[in-house]
Amino acid sequence: MATTEHAEGTSRNAVAVYVLLGLLAVAALAGLIAYFNRPAQIGTSEEVFNTVDALYTAVRNRDEKRLTECEQRLTGYRDAGKLPADAADELSSIIAKARGGSWDSAAERLYDFMRAQRREGGTPHPPKQQGKAKK
């Protein structure tokens, strides 16, 4: 009987190890997928950030003139190296969607893109002053 109990204990331990290894593999795979599917980042340039913000306003207002202005500024930032190519491509795709008449869809994509931005290393916005400064 001792042999049977020992074999069952070993079998349970082996199953527990396999389950744990499977869970770790799934977690690692999910982490890799999240890492490689993260949205492009616009960088830390305040000019680029403000232009993307203006682009959102232009798209929400369905303003072709402002859309074109933002597109031109973003192209300039890309050419100057202030806007990474992958982010510029994503923004160009959103602009094309708006130009194609899918304004609401473009606004949703741009909103999601903007929410995924990380401002690490950028200049923080100055705190808002409340009331007048004392002398």
Short mmCIF file of N, CA and C in Angstrom, two decimals:
data_model
loop_
_atom_site.label_atom_id
_atom_site.label_comp_id
_atom_site.label_asym_id
_atom_site.label_seq_id
_atom_site.Cartn_x
_atom_site.Cartn_y
_atom_site.Cartn_z
N MET A 1 0.80 -1.20 0.00
CA MET A 1 0.00 0.00 0.00
C MET A 1 0.85 1.27 0.00
N ALA A 2 1.97 1.25 0.61
CA ALA A 2 2.85 2.40 0.66
C ALA A 2 3.30 2.80 -0.74
N THR A 3 3.51 1.83 -1.62
CA THR A 3 3.93 2.11 -2.98
C THR A 3 2.85 2.86 -3.74
N THR A 4 1.58 2.49 -3.54
CA THR A 4 0.47 3.13 -4.23
C THR A 4 0.30 4.58 -3.77
N GLU A 5 0.41 4.81 -2.46
CA GLU A 5 0.28 6.18 -1.93
C GLU A 5 1.41 7.05 -2.47
N HIS A 6 2.61 6.51 -2.52
CA HIS A 6 3.75 7.27 -3.04
C HIS A 6 3.56 7.61 -4.52
N ALA A 7 3.06 6.69 -5.30
CA ALA A 7 2.83 6.92 -6.72
C ALA A 7 1.74 7.97 -6.93
N GLU A 8 0.68 7.94 -6.12
CA GLU A 8 -0.38 8.95 -6.24
C GLU A 8 0.14 10.34 -5.88
N GLY A 9 0.97 10.41 -4.82
CA GLY A 9 1.54 11.69 -4.41
C GLY A 9 2.44 12.27 -5.48
N THR A 10 3.23 11.43 -6.10
CA THR A 10 4.12 11.87 -7.18
C THR A 10 3.30 12.33 -8.38
N SER A 11 2.24 11.61 -8.69
CA SER A 11 1.39 11.95 -9.81
C SER A 11 0.71 13.31 -9.59
N ARG A 12 0.23 13.55 -8.38
CA ARG A 12 -0.41 14.84 -8.07
C ARG A 12 0.58 15.99 -8.16
N ASN A 13 1.78 15.76 -7.66
CA ASN A 13 2.81 16.80 -7.73
C ASN A 13 3.17 17.12 -9.18
N ALA A 14 3.26 16.08 -10.00
CA ALA A 14 3.59 16.29 -11.41
C ALA A 14 2.48 17.10 -12.10
N VAL A 15 1.24 16.76 -11.81
CA VAL A 15 0.11 17.49 -12.40
C VAL A 15 0.15 18.95 -11.94
N ALA A 16 0.41 19.17 -10.66
CA ALA A 16 0.47 20.54 -10.13
C ALA A 16 1.59 21.33 -10.82
N VAL A 17 2.74 20.71 -11.04
CA VAL A 17 3.85 21.38 -11.71
C VAL A 17 3.47 21.72 -13.15
N TYR A 18 2.84 20.78 -13.85
CA TYR A 18 2.43 21.04 -15.24
C TYR A 18 1.39 22.16 -15.32
N VAL A 19 0.47 22.18 -14.39
CA VAL A 19 -0.55 23.24 -14.37
C VAL A 19 0.13 24.59 -14.12
N LEU A 20 1.04 24.63 -13.15
CA LEU A 20 1.75 25.87 -12.85
C LEU A 20 2.58 26.35 -14.05
N LEU A 21 3.28 25.43 -14.69
CA LEU A 21 4.06 25.79 -15.88
C LEU A 21 3.15 26.29 -17.01
N GLY A 22 2.00 25.67 -17.18
CA GLY A 22 1.05 26.12 -18.20
C GLY A 22 0.55 27.52 -17.91
N LEU A 23 0.23 27.80 -16.66
CA LEU A 23 -0.23 29.15 -16.28
C LEU A 23 0.86 30.19 -16.50
N LEU A 24 2.09 29.84 -16.16
CA LEU A 24 3.20 30.76 -16.39
C LEU A 24 3.41 31.02 -17.88
N ALA A 25 3.28 29.98 -18.70
CA ALA A 25 3.43 30.15 -20.14
C ALA A 25 2.34 31.05 -20.71
N VAL A 26 1.11 30.87 -20.25
CA VAL A 26 0.00 31.72 -20.71
C VAL A 26 0.24 33.17 -20.29
N ALA A 27 0.69 33.39 -19.05
CA ALA A 27 0.96 34.74 -18.59
C ALA A 27 2.09 35.39 -19.40
N ALA A 28 3.14 34.63 -19.68
CA ALA A 28 4.24 35.17 -20.48
C ALA A 28 3.79 35.51 -21.89
N LEU A 29 2.97 34.65 -22.48
CA LEU A 29 2.45 34.91 -23.82
C LEU A 29 1.58 36.16 -23.83
N ALA A 30 0.72 36.30 -22.83
CA ALA A 30 -0.13 37.49 -22.75
C ALA A 30 0.72 38.75 -22.60
N GLY A 31 1.78 38.68 -21.82
CA GLY A 31 2.68 39.82 -21.66
C GLY A 31 3.37 40.19 -22.97
N LEU A 32 3.82 39.20 -23.71
CA LEU A 32 4.47 39.45 -25.00
C LEU A 32 3.50 40.06 -26.00
N ILE A 33 2.29 39.54 -26.02
CA ILE A 33 1.28 40.09 -26.94
C ILE A 33 0.99 41.54 -26.60
N ALA A 34 0.83 41.84 -25.32
CA ALA A 34 0.57 43.21 -24.89
C ALA A 34 1.74 44.12 -25.24
N TYR A 35 2.97 43.63 -25.04
CA TYR A 35 4.15 44.43 -25.33
C TYR A 35 4.26 44.77 -26.81
N PHE A 36 4.04 43.79 -27.67
CA PHE A 36 4.21 44.02 -29.10
C PHE A 36 3.00 44.68 -29.75
N ASN A 37 1.87 44.73 -29.07
CA ASN A 37 0.68 45.39 -29.61
C ASN A 37 0.44 46.77 -29.01
N ARG A 38 1.39 47.27 -28.27
CA ARG A 38 1.19 48.59 -27.67
C ARG A 38 1.21 49.64 -28.77
N PRO A 39 0.43 50.69 -28.58
CA PRO A 39 0.34 51.72 -29.61
C PRO A 39 1.64 52.50 -29.75
N ALA A 40 1.84 53.04 -30.92
CA ALA A 40 3.01 53.88 -31.17
C ALA A 40 2.96 55.09 -30.26
N GLN A 41 4.12 55.58 -29.88
CA GLN A 41 4.22 56.73 -28.99
C GLN A 41 4.67 57.96 -29.78
N ILE A 42 4.10 59.11 -29.44
CA ILE A 42 4.42 60.34 -30.17
C ILE A 42 5.69 61.00 -29.66
N GLY A 43 6.23 60.54 -28.56
CA GLY A 43 7.44 61.14 -28.02
C GLY A 43 7.12 62.20 -26.99
N THR A 44 8.10 63.03 -26.70
CA THR A 44 7.96 63.98 -25.60
C THR A 44 7.84 65.44 -26.06
N SER A 45 7.80 65.68 -27.34
CA SER A 45 7.72 67.04 -27.85
C SER A 45 6.37 67.68 -27.50
N GLU A 46 6.45 68.81 -26.85
CA GLU A 46 5.23 69.54 -26.49
C GLU A 46 4.50 70.02 -27.74
N GLU A 47 5.25 70.40 -28.78
CA GLU A 47 4.64 70.84 -30.05
C GLU A 47 3.82 69.72 -30.67
N VAL A 48 4.39 68.53 -30.70
CA VAL A 48 3.68 67.38 -31.28
C VAL A 48 2.44 67.07 -30.45
N PHE A 49 2.59 67.07 -29.14
CA PHE A 49 1.45 66.79 -28.26
C PHE A 49 0.32 67.78 -28.51
N ASN A 50 0.66 69.06 -28.58
CA ASN A 50 -0.36 70.09 -28.81
C ASN A 50 -1.01 69.95 -30.18
N THR A 51 -0.24 69.55 -31.18
CA THR A 51 -0.80 69.36 -32.52
C THR A 51 -1.74 68.16 -32.56
N VAL A 52 -1.40 67.09 -31.87
CA VAL A 52 -2.28 65.93 -31.81
C VAL A 52 -3.57 66.31 -31.08
N ASP A 53 -3.45 67.11 -30.05
CA ASP A 53 -4.63 67.61 -29.35
C ASP A 53 -5.51 68.45 -30.28
N ALA A 54 -4.87 69.31 -31.06
CA ALA A 54 -5.60 70.13 -32.04
C ALA A 54 -6.23 69.26 -33.12
N LEU A 55 -5.53 68.20 -33.49
CA LEU A 55 -6.07 67.26 -34.48
C LEU A 55 -7.36 66.63 -33.96
N TYR A 56 -7.37 66.28 -32.70
CA TYR A 56 -8.57 65.69 -32.11
C TYR A 56 -9.73 66.67 -32.19
N THR A 57 -9.46 67.93 -31.88
CA THR A 57 -10.51 68.96 -31.97
C THR A 57 -11.00 69.10 -33.40
N ALA A 58 -10.07 69.10 -34.35
CA ALA A 58 -10.44 69.23 -35.76
C ALA A 58 -11.32 68.06 -36.21
N VAL A 59 -10.96 66.87 -35.78
CA VAL A 59 -11.73 65.68 -36.18
C VAL A 59 -13.12 65.72 -35.52
N ARG A 60 -13.16 66.04 -34.25
CA ARG A 60 -14.46 66.09 -33.55
C ARG A 60 -15.38 67.14 -34.17
N ASN A 61 -14.79 68.26 -34.62
CA ASN A 61 -15.59 69.34 -35.23
C ASN A 61 -15.78 69.17 -36.73
N ARG A 62 -15.21 68.11 -37.28
CA ARG A 62 -15.28 67.85 -38.72
C ARG A 62 -14.81 69.06 -39.53
N ASP A 63 -13.69 69.59 -39.10
CA ASP A 63 -13.13 70.81 -39.67
C ASP A 63 -12.00 70.46 -40.64
N GLU A 64 -12.32 70.46 -41.93
CA GLU A 64 -11.34 70.09 -42.98
C GLU A 64 -10.12 71.00 -42.96
N LYS A 65 -10.35 72.29 -42.78
CA LYS A 65 -9.23 73.26 -42.81
C LYS A 65 -8.25 72.96 -41.68
N ARG A 66 -8.75 72.78 -40.47
CA ARG A 66 -7.88 72.49 -39.33
C ARG A 66 -7.24 71.11 -39.46
N LEU A 67 -7.96 70.18 -40.04
CA LEU A 67 -7.43 68.85 -40.29
C LEU A 67 -6.19 68.94 -41.18
N THR A 68 -6.29 69.73 -42.24
CA THR A 68 -5.17 69.92 -43.17
C THR A 68 -4.00 70.62 -42.48
N GLU A 69 -4.30 71.62 -41.66
CA GLU A 69 -3.23 72.32 -40.94
C GLU A 69 -2.48 71.38 -40.00
N CYS A 70 -3.22 70.57 -39.27
CA CYS A 70 -2.60 69.61 -38.35
C CYS A 70 -1.77 68.58 -39.12
N GLU A 71 -2.32 68.13 -40.23
CA GLU A 71 -1.60 67.15 -41.06
C GLU A 71 -0.27 67.73 -41.54
N GLN A 72 -0.28 68.98 -41.96
CA GLN A 72 0.95 69.62 -42.44
C GLN A 72 1.98 69.76 -41.31
N ARG A 73 1.50 70.17 -40.13
CA ARG A 73 2.43 70.29 -38.99
C ARG A 73 3.01 68.93 -38.60
N LEU A 74 2.16 67.91 -38.59
CA LEU A 74 2.63 66.56 -38.22
C LEU A 74 3.65 66.04 -39.24
N THR A 75 3.43 66.33 -40.51
CA THR A 75 4.40 65.94 -41.54
C THR A 75 5.73 66.64 -41.30
N GLY A 76 5.68 67.92 -40.94
CA GLY A 76 6.90 68.66 -40.63
C GLY A 76 7.63 68.08 -39.43
N TYR A 77 6.87 67.70 -38.40
CA TYR A 77 7.50 67.11 -37.21
C TYR A 77 8.15 65.76 -37.55
N ARG A 78 7.47 65.01 -38.40
CA ARG A 78 8.05 63.72 -38.81
C ARG A 78 9.35 63.96 -39.57
N ASP A 79 9.32 64.88 -40.51
CA ASP A 79 10.51 65.17 -41.32
C ASP A 79 11.66 65.70 -40.45
N ALA A 80 11.32 66.43 -39.38
CA ALA A 80 12.33 67.00 -38.49
C ALA A 80 12.79 66.00 -37.43
N GLY A 81 12.20 64.82 -37.40
CA GLY A 81 12.59 63.82 -36.42
C GLY A 81 11.94 63.99 -35.06
N LYS A 82 10.95 64.86 -34.95
CA LYS A 82 10.26 65.08 -33.66
C LYS A 82 9.12 64.11 -33.44
N LEU A 83 8.66 63.46 -34.52
CA LEU A 83 7.54 62.52 -34.44
C LEU A 83 8.00 61.19 -35.03
N PRO A 84 8.03 60.12 -34.23
CA PRO A 84 8.45 58.81 -34.74
C PRO A 84 7.58 58.36 -35.92
N ALA A 85 8.18 57.64 -36.84
CA ALA A 85 7.50 57.22 -38.07
C ALA A 85 6.27 56.37 -37.79
N ASP A 86 6.35 55.45 -36.82
CA ASP A 86 5.19 54.59 -36.56
C ASP A 86 4.01 55.39 -36.02
N ALA A 87 4.27 56.38 -35.19
CA ALA A 87 3.20 57.24 -34.68
C ALA A 87 2.65 58.12 -35.81
N ALA A 88 3.55 58.63 -36.66
CA ALA A 88 3.12 59.45 -37.79
C ALA A 88 2.24 58.64 -38.74
N ASP A 89 2.60 57.39 -38.96
CA ASP A 89 1.79 56.53 -39.82
C ASP A 89 0.41 56.30 -39.24
N GLU A 90 0.34 56.08 -37.94
CA GLU A 90 -0.95 55.88 -37.28
C GLU A 90 -1.82 57.13 -37.39
N LEU A 91 -1.22 58.28 -37.16
CA LEU A 91 -1.96 59.54 -37.26
C LEU A 91 -2.41 59.79 -38.70
N SER A 92 -1.57 59.48 -39.67
CA SER A 92 -1.95 59.63 -41.09
C SER A 92 -3.14 58.74 -41.43
N SER A 93 -3.14 57.54 -40.88
CA SER A 93 -4.26 56.62 -41.10
C SER A 93 -5.55 57.18 -40.51
N ILE A 94 -5.46 57.78 -39.36
CA ILE A 94 -6.64 58.39 -38.72
C ILE A 94 -7.13 59.57 -39.55
N ILE A 95 -6.21 60.39 -40.05
CA ILE A 95 -6.58 61.54 -40.88
C ILE A 95 -7.26 61.06 -42.16
N ALA A 96 -6.72 60.01 -42.77
CA ALA A 96 -7.32 59.46 -43.99
C ALA A 96 -8.74 58.95 -43.71
N LYS A 97 -8.94 58.35 -42.56
CA LYS A 97 -10.27 57.86 -42.19
C LYS A 97 -11.24 59.03 -42.07
N ALA A 98 -10.80 60.11 -41.47
CA ALA A 98 -11.66 61.31 -41.35
C ALA A 98 -11.96 61.88 -42.73
N ARG A 99 -10.93 61.98 -43.56
CA ARG A 99 -11.13 62.50 -44.92
C ARG A 99 -12.08 61.63 -45.73
N GLY A 100 -12.12 60.34 -45.41
CA GLY A 100 -13.02 59.42 -46.10
C GLY A 100 -14.45 59.51 -45.61
N GLY A 101 -14.69 60.40 -44.65
CA GLY A 101 -16.05 60.60 -44.16
C GLY A 101 -16.38 59.88 -42.87
N SER A 102 -15.46 59.09 -42.35
CA SER A 102 -15.69 58.36 -41.11
C SER A 102 -15.17 59.17 -39.92
N TRP A 103 -15.74 60.33 -39.74
CA TRP A 103 -15.28 61.26 -38.71
C TRP A 103 -15.40 60.67 -37.31
N ASP A 104 -16.53 60.06 -37.01
CA ASP A 104 -16.74 59.51 -35.66
C ASP A 104 -15.76 58.37 -35.38
N SER A 105 -15.57 57.50 -36.33
CA SER A 105 -14.63 56.39 -36.17
C SER A 105 -13.21 56.93 -36.01
N ALA A 106 -12.86 57.94 -36.78
CA ALA A 106 -11.53 58.55 -36.68
C ALA A 106 -11.34 59.18 -35.30
N ALA A 107 -12.37 59.84 -34.80
CA ALA A 107 -12.28 60.46 -33.48
C ALA A 107 -12.10 59.41 -32.40
N GLU A 108 -12.78 58.29 -32.52
CA GLU A 108 -12.63 57.22 -31.53
C GLU A 108 -11.23 56.63 -31.56
N ARG A 109 -10.71 56.39 -32.77
CA ARG A 109 -9.35 55.87 -32.89
C ARG A 109 -8.33 56.84 -32.34
N LEU A 110 -8.51 58.12 -32.64
CA LEU A 110 -7.58 59.13 -32.15
C LEU A 110 -7.66 59.25 -30.63
N TYR A 111 -8.85 59.18 -30.09
CA TYR A 111 -9.02 59.23 -28.64
C TYR A 111 -8.28 58.06 -27.98
N ASP A 112 -8.46 56.86 -28.51
CA ASP A 112 -7.77 55.69 -27.97
C ASP A 112 -6.26 55.83 -28.10
N PHE A 113 -5.82 56.34 -29.23
CA PHE A 113 -4.39 56.57 -29.47
C PHE A 113 -3.83 57.55 -28.43
N MET A 114 -4.56 58.64 -28.20
CA MET A 114 -4.10 59.66 -27.26
C MET A 114 -4.07 59.12 -25.83
N ARG A 115 -5.05 58.34 -25.46
CA ARG A 115 -5.10 57.77 -24.10
C ARG A 115 -3.94 56.82 -23.85
N ALA A 116 -3.43 56.20 -24.89
CA ALA A 116 -2.35 55.23 -24.74
C ALA A 116 -0.97 55.89 -24.69
N GLN A 117 -0.91 57.19 -24.82
CA GLN A 117 0.38 57.87 -24.82
C GLN A 117 0.95 57.96 -23.41
N ARG A 118 2.27 57.80 -23.32
CA ARG A 118 2.99 57.93 -22.05
C ARG A 118 3.88 59.15 -22.17
N ARG A 119 3.74 60.06 -21.26
CA ARG A 119 4.47 61.33 -21.34
C ARG A 119 5.79 61.30 -20.56
N GLU A 120 6.38 60.12 -20.39
CA GLU A 120 7.62 60.02 -19.64
C GLU A 120 8.72 60.85 -20.29
N GLY A 121 9.43 61.58 -19.47
CA GLY A 121 10.55 62.36 -19.96
C GLY A 121 10.15 63.69 -20.56
N GLY A 122 8.87 63.95 -20.68
CA GLY A 122 8.41 65.22 -21.25
C GLY A 122 8.38 66.30 -20.21
N THR A 123 8.15 67.49 -20.66
CA THR A 123 8.03 68.62 -19.76
C THR A 123 6.64 68.60 -19.15
N PRO A 124 6.56 68.55 -17.82
CA PRO A 124 5.23 68.53 -17.22
C PRO A 124 4.55 69.88 -17.41
N HIS A 125 3.24 69.84 -17.46
CA HIS A 125 2.51 71.09 -17.57
C HIS A 125 2.65 71.84 -16.26
N PRO A 126 2.83 73.17 -16.31
CA PRO A 126 2.96 73.93 -15.07
C PRO A 126 1.66 73.85 -14.27
N PRO A 127 1.75 73.83 -12.94
CA PRO A 127 0.53 73.77 -12.15
C PRO A 127 -0.29 75.04 -12.33
N LYS A 128 -1.60 74.86 -12.30
CA LYS A 128 -2.48 76.01 -12.43
C LYS A 128 -2.46 76.80 -11.14
N GLN A 129 -2.38 78.12 -11.27
CA GLN A 129 -2.39 78.97 -10.10
C GLN A 129 -3.82 79.21 -9.66
N GLN A 130 -3.99 79.14 -8.35
CA GLN A 130 -5.30 79.42 -7.80
C GLN A 130 -5.23 80.75 -7.09
N GLY A 131 -5.95 81.69 -7.62
CA GLY A 131 -5.93 83.03 -7.04
C GLY A 131 -4.69 83.78 -7.47
N LYS A 132 -4.51 84.97 -6.91
CA LYS A 132 -3.35 85.79 -7.26
C LYS A 132 -2.17 85.44 -6.36
N ALA A 133 -0.99 85.56 -6.93
CA ALA A 133 0.22 85.30 -6.15
C ALA A 133 0.45 86.43 -5.16
N LYS A 134 0.92 86.07 -3.97
CA LYS A 134 1.21 87.09 -2.94
C LYS A 134 2.59 87.65 -3.18
N LYS A 135 2.72 88.94 -2.86
CA LYS A 135 4.03 89.59 -3.03
C LYS A 135 4.73 89.73 -1.74
#
